[in-house]
Short mmCIF file of C-alpha atoms and ligand atoms in Angstrom, two decimals:
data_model
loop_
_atom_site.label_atom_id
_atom_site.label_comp_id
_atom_site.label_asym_id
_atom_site.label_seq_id
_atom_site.Cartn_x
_atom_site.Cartn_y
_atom_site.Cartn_z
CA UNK A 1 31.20 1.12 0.57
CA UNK A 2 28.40 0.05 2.53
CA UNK A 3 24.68 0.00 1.17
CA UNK A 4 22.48 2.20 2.98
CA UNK A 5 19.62 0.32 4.71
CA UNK A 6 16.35 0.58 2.57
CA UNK A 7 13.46 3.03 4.07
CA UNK A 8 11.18 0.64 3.40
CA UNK A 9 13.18 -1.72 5.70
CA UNK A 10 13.11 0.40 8.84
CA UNK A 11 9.44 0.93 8.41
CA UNK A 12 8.66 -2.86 8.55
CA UNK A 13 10.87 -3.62 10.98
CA UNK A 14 9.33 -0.18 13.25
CA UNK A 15 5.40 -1.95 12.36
CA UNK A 16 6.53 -5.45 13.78
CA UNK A 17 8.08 -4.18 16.64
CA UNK A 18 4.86 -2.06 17.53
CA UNK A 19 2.91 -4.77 17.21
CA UNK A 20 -0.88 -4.62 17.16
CA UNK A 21 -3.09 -2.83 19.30
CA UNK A 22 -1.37 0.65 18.52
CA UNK A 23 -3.69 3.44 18.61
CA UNK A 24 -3.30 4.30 14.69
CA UNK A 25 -2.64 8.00 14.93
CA UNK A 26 0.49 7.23 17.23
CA UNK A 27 1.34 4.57 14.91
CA UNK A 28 1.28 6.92 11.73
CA UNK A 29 3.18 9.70 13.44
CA UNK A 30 6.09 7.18 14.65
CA UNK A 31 6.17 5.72 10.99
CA UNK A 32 6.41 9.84 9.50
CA UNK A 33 9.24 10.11 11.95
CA UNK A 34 11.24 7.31 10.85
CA UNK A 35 10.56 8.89 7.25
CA UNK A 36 10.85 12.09 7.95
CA UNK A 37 14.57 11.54 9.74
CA UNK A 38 15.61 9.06 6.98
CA UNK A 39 14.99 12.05 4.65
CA UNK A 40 17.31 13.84 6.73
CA UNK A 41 20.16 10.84 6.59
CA UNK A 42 18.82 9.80 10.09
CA UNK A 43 18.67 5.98 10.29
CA UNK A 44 15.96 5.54 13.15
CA UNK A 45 14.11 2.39 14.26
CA UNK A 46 11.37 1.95 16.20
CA UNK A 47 12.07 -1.03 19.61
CA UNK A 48 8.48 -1.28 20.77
CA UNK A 49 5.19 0.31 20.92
CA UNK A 50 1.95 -1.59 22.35
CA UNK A 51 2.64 -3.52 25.27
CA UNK A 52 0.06 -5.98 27.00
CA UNK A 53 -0.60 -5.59 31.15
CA UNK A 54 1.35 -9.14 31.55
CA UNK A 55 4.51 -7.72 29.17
CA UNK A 56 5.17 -4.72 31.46
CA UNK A 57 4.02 -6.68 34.63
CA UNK A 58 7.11 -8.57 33.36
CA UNK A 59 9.14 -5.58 32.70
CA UNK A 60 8.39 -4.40 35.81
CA UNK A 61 9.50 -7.34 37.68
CA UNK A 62 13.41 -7.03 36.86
CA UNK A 63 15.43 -5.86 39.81
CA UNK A 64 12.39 -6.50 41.75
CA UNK A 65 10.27 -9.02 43.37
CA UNK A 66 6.97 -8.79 42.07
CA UNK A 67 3.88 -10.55 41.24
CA UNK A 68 0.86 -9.80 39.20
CA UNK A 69 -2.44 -10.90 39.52
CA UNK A 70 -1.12 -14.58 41.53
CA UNK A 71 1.83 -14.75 39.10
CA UNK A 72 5.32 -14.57 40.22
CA UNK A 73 7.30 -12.16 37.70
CA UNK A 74 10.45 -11.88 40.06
CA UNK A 75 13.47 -11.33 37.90
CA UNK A 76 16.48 -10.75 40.35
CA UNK A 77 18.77 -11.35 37.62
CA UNK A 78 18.46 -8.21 35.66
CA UNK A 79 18.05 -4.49 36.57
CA UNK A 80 15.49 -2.69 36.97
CA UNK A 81 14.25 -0.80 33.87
CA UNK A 82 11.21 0.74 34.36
CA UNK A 83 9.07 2.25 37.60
CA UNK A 84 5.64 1.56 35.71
CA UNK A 85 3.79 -1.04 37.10
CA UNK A 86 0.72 -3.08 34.62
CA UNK A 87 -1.78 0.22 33.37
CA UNK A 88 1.16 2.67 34.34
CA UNK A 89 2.63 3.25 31.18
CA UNK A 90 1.13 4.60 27.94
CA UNK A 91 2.71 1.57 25.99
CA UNK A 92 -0.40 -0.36 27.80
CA UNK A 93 -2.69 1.49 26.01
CA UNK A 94 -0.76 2.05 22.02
CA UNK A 95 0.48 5.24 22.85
CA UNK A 96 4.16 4.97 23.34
CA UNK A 97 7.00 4.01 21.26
CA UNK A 98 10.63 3.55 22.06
CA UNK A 99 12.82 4.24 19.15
CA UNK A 100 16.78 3.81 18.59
CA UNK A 101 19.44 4.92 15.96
CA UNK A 102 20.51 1.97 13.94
CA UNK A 103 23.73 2.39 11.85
CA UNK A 104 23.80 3.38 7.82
CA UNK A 105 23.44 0.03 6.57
CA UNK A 106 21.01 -1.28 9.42
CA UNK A 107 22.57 -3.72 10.92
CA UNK A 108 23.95 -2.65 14.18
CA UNK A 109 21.84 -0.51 17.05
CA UNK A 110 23.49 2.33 18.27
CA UNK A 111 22.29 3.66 21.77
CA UNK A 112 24.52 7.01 22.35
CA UNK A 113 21.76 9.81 22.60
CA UNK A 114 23.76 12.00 20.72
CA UNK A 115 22.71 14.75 17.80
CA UNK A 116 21.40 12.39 15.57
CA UNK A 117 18.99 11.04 19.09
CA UNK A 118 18.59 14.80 19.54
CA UNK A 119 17.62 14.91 16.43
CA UNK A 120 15.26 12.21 16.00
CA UNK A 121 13.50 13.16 18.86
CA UNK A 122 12.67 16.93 18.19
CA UNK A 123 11.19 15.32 14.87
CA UNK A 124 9.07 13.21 17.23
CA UNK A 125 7.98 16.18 19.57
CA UNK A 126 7.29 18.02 15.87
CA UNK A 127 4.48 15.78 15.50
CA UNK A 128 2.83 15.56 18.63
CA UNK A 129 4.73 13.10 20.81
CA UNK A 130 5.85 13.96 24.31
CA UNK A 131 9.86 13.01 25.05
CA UNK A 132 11.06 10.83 27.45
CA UNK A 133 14.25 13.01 27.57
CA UNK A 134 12.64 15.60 28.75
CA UNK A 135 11.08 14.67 32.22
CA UNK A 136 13.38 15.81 34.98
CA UNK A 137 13.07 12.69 37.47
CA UNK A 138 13.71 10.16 35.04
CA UNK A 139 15.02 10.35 31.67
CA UNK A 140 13.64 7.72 29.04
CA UNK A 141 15.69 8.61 26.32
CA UNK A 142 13.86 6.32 23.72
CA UNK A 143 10.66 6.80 24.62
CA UNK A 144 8.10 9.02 22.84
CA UNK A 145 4.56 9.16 23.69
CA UNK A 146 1.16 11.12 23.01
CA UNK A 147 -1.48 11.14 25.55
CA UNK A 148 -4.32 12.69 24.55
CA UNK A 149 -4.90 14.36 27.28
CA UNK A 150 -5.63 11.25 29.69
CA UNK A 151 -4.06 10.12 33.03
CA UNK A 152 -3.52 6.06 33.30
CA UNK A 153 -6.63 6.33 35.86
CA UNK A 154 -8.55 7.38 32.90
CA UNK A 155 -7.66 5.12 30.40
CA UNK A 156 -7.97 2.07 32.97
CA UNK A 157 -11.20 3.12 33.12
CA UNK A 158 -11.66 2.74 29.33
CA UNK A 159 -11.78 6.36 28.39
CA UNK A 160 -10.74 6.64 24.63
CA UNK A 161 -8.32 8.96 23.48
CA UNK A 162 -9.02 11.90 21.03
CA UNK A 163 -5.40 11.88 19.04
CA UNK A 164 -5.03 13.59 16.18
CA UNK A 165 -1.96 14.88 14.58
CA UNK A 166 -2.17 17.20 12.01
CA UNK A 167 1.29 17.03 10.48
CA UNK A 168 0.27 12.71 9.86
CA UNK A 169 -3.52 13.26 8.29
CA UNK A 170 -1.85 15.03 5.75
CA UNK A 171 1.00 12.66 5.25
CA UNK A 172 3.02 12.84 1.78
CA UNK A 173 0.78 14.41 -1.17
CA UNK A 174 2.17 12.03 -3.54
CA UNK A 175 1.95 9.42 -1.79
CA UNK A 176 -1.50 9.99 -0.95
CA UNK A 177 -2.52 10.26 -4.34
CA UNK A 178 -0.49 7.04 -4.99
CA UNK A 179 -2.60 4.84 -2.58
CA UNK A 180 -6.13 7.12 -3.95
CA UNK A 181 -5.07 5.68 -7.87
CA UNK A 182 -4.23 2.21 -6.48
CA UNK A 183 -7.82 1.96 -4.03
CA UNK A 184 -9.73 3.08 -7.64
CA UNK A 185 -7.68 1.23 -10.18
CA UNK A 186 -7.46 -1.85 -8.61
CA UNK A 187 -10.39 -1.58 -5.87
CA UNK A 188 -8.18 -2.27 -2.56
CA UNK A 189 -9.20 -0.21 -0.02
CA UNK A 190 -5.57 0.57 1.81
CA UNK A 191 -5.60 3.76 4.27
CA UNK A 192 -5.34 7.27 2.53
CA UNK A 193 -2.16 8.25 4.86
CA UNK A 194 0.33 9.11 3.01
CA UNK A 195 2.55 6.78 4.75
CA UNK A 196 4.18 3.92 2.64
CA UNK A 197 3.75 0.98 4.76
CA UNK A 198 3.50 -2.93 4.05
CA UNK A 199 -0.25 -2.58 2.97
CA UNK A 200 0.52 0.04 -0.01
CA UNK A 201 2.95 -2.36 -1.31
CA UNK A 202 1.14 -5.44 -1.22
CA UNK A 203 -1.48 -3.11 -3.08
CA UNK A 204 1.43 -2.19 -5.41
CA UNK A 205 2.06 -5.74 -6.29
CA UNK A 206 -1.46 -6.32 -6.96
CA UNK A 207 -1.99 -3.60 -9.34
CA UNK A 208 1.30 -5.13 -10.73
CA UNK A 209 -0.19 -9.09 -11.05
CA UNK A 210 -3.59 -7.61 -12.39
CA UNK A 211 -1.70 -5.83 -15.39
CA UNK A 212 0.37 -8.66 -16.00
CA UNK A 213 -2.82 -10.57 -16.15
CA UNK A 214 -4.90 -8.46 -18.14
CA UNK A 215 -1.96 -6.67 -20.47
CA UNK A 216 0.34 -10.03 -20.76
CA UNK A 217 -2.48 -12.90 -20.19
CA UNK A 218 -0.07 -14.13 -17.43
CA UNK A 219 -2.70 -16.33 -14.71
CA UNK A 220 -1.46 -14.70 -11.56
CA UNK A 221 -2.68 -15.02 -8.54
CA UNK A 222 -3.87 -11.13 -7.16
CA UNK A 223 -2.59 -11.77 -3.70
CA UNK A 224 -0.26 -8.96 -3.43
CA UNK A 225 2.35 -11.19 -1.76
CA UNK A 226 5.71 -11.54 -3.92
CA UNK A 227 7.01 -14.80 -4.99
CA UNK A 228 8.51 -16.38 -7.79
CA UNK A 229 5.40 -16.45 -9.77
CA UNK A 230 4.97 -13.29 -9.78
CA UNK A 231 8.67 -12.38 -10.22
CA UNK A 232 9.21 -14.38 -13.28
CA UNK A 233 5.98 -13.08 -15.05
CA UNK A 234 7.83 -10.02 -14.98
CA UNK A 235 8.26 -7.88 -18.09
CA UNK A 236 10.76 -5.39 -19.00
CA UNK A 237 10.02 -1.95 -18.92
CA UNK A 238 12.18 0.65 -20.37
CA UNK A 239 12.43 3.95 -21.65
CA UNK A 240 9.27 4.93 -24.16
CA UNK A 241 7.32 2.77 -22.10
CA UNK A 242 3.68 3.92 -21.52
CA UNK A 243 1.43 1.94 -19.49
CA UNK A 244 0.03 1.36 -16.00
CA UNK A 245 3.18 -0.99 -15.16
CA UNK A 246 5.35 1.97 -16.10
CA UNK A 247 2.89 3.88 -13.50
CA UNK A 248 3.51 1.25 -11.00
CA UNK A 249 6.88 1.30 -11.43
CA UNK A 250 7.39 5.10 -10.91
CA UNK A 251 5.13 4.58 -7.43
CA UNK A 252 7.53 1.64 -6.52
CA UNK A 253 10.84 4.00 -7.05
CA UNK A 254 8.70 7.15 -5.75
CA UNK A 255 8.25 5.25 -2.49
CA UNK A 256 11.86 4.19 -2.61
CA UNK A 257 12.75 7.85 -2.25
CA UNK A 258 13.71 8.25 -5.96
CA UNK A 259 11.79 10.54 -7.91
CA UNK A 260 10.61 9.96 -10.84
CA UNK A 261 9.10 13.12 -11.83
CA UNK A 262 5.45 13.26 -12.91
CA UNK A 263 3.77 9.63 -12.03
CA UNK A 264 2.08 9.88 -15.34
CA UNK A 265 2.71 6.28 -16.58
CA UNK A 266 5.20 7.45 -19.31
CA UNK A 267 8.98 6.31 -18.92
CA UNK A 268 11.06 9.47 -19.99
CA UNK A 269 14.16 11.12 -19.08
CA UNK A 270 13.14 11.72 -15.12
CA UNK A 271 11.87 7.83 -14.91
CA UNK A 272 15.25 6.37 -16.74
CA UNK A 273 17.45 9.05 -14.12
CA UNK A 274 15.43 7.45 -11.19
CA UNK A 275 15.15 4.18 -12.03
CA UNK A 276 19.57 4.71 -12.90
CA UNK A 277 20.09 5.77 -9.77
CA UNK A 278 17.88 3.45 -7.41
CA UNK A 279 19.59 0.82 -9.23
CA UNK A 280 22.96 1.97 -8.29
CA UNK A 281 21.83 2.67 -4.97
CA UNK A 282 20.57 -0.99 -4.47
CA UNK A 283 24.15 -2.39 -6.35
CA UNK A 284 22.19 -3.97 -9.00
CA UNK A 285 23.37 -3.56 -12.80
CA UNK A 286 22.55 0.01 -13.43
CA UNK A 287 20.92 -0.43 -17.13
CA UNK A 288 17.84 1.92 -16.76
CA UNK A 289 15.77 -1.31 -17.70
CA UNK A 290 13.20 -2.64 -15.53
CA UNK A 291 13.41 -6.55 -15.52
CA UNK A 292 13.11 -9.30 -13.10
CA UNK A 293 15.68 -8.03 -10.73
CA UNK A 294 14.88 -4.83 -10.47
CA UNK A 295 11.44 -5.69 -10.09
CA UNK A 296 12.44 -8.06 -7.02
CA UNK A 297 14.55 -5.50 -5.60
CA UNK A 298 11.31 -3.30 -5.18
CA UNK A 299 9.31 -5.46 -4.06
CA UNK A 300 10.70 -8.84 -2.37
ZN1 ZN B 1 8.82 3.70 26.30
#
């Protein structure tokens, strides 16, 4: 049996491979896709998304000889793979993404544009994006991108882009209220998106350290980063449980994509049957207790 690749896995790999300088509406939607297929048993990662002018100026030089702004990017060696030149794509300006099917338990790409692509990619146009597929001259298969209305000329000229994508502002209810409780609780101030990204859980483990400070006198750091600290400071919690760790807990498995029923900070029935199964899911002993390595499993 093979262990299904964690969602929260594909989305941090998807953020580092977009890499800063994404416009964050197009960054949001391509985040809800990789959710929104993984809910579907789509395993879907995103290859790149911001690109600077000397990146595709060296893109643009393979199969070709080329040089940009008095710099030789001549790369004879490999084919060419793209006809956009430094200011000609939207990746230039954080509004493209490429995106690839990676198998069930993560590790291997897999580049046949086959249902699952299909798939993947109507979720994409769903939100807003425009599909590569779909031009007639030629194909891009991974690529996804939202314009906002603007040619290249425009945006070299430093016109912004109005993006906004309905489906994304509203994001997932729960989760939304998740990140609202954590920004009041424990005064972070983490984007309301309903997306459950690196930031949410490094608020996550904060709320965690500041109850284990204030309900356990542990003398925690509030970083939000996970160590061993933090992981040994631990506590077990288990069913009758009621307390803002118990909350945090049903966020943590909530944003797993187990349910735990009503996020009201008691551990019942629906908590122990999430908790039982996330367990099994992530091949650690299946005891319906909380403790130091389920805790690590959440959040390392
Ligand atoms: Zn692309």
């Amino acid at each position: 049996m093979t262990v299904k690749v964690a969602l929260r896995t594909l989305l941090e790999r998807s953020v580092k491979k977009m890499g800063k300088g994404m416009n964050p509406v197009v960054k949001a939607s391509a985040l809800e896709m990789v959710k929104h297929a993984y809910n579907e048993g789509i395993t879907v990662q995103i290859s790149a998304g911001y690109r600077s002018l000397e990146e595709q100026a060296n893109l643009y030089g393979q199969g070709r000889v080329y040089s940009y702004k008095g710099k030789n990017y001549s790369n004879l060696a490999k084919p060419i793979v793209t006809n956009a030149k430094p200011g000609q794509s939207y990746h230039n300006y954080g509004l493209a993404i490429d995106f690839f099917i990676v198998s069930d338990d993560g590790r291997r790409a897999i580049w046949t544009v086959n249902s699952k692509w299909q798939r993947v990619a109507a979720i994409g146009k769903g939100l807003g994006f425009k599909w590569g597929g779909d031009w007639s001259s030629f194909k891009d298969y991974p690529h996804l991108e939202m314009t906002g209305g603007l040619s290249y000329t425009q945006l070299q000229a430093g016109k912004e882009p109005h993006i906004t994508s309905p489906k994304t502002s509203k994001g997932d209810g729960h989760i939304i209220s998740i990140q609202k409780t954590i920004n009041s609780r424990y005064k972070t101030s983490i984007a309301v998106d309903g997306v459950y990204g690196p930031k949410t859980r490094s608020a996550l483990i904060k709320g965690l350290q500041t109850e284990l400070n204030k309900q356990f006198n542990k003398k925690l750091i509030v970083d939000g980063k996970w160590g061993p600290k933090t992981k040994n400071a631990t506590v077990i919690i288990k069913k009758g449980a009621s307390c803002n760790i118990t909350w945090i807990l049903q966020a943590a498995l909530y944003m797993e994509g187990f349910n735990p029923g009503p996020l009201d900070g008691v551990f019942g029935e629906k908590t122990g049957a999430a908790l039982f199964k996330y367990q099994k899911a992530s091949r650690i002993s299946a005891d319906k207790l909380a403790g130091k390595v389920t805790w690590n499993e959440l959040f390392a």
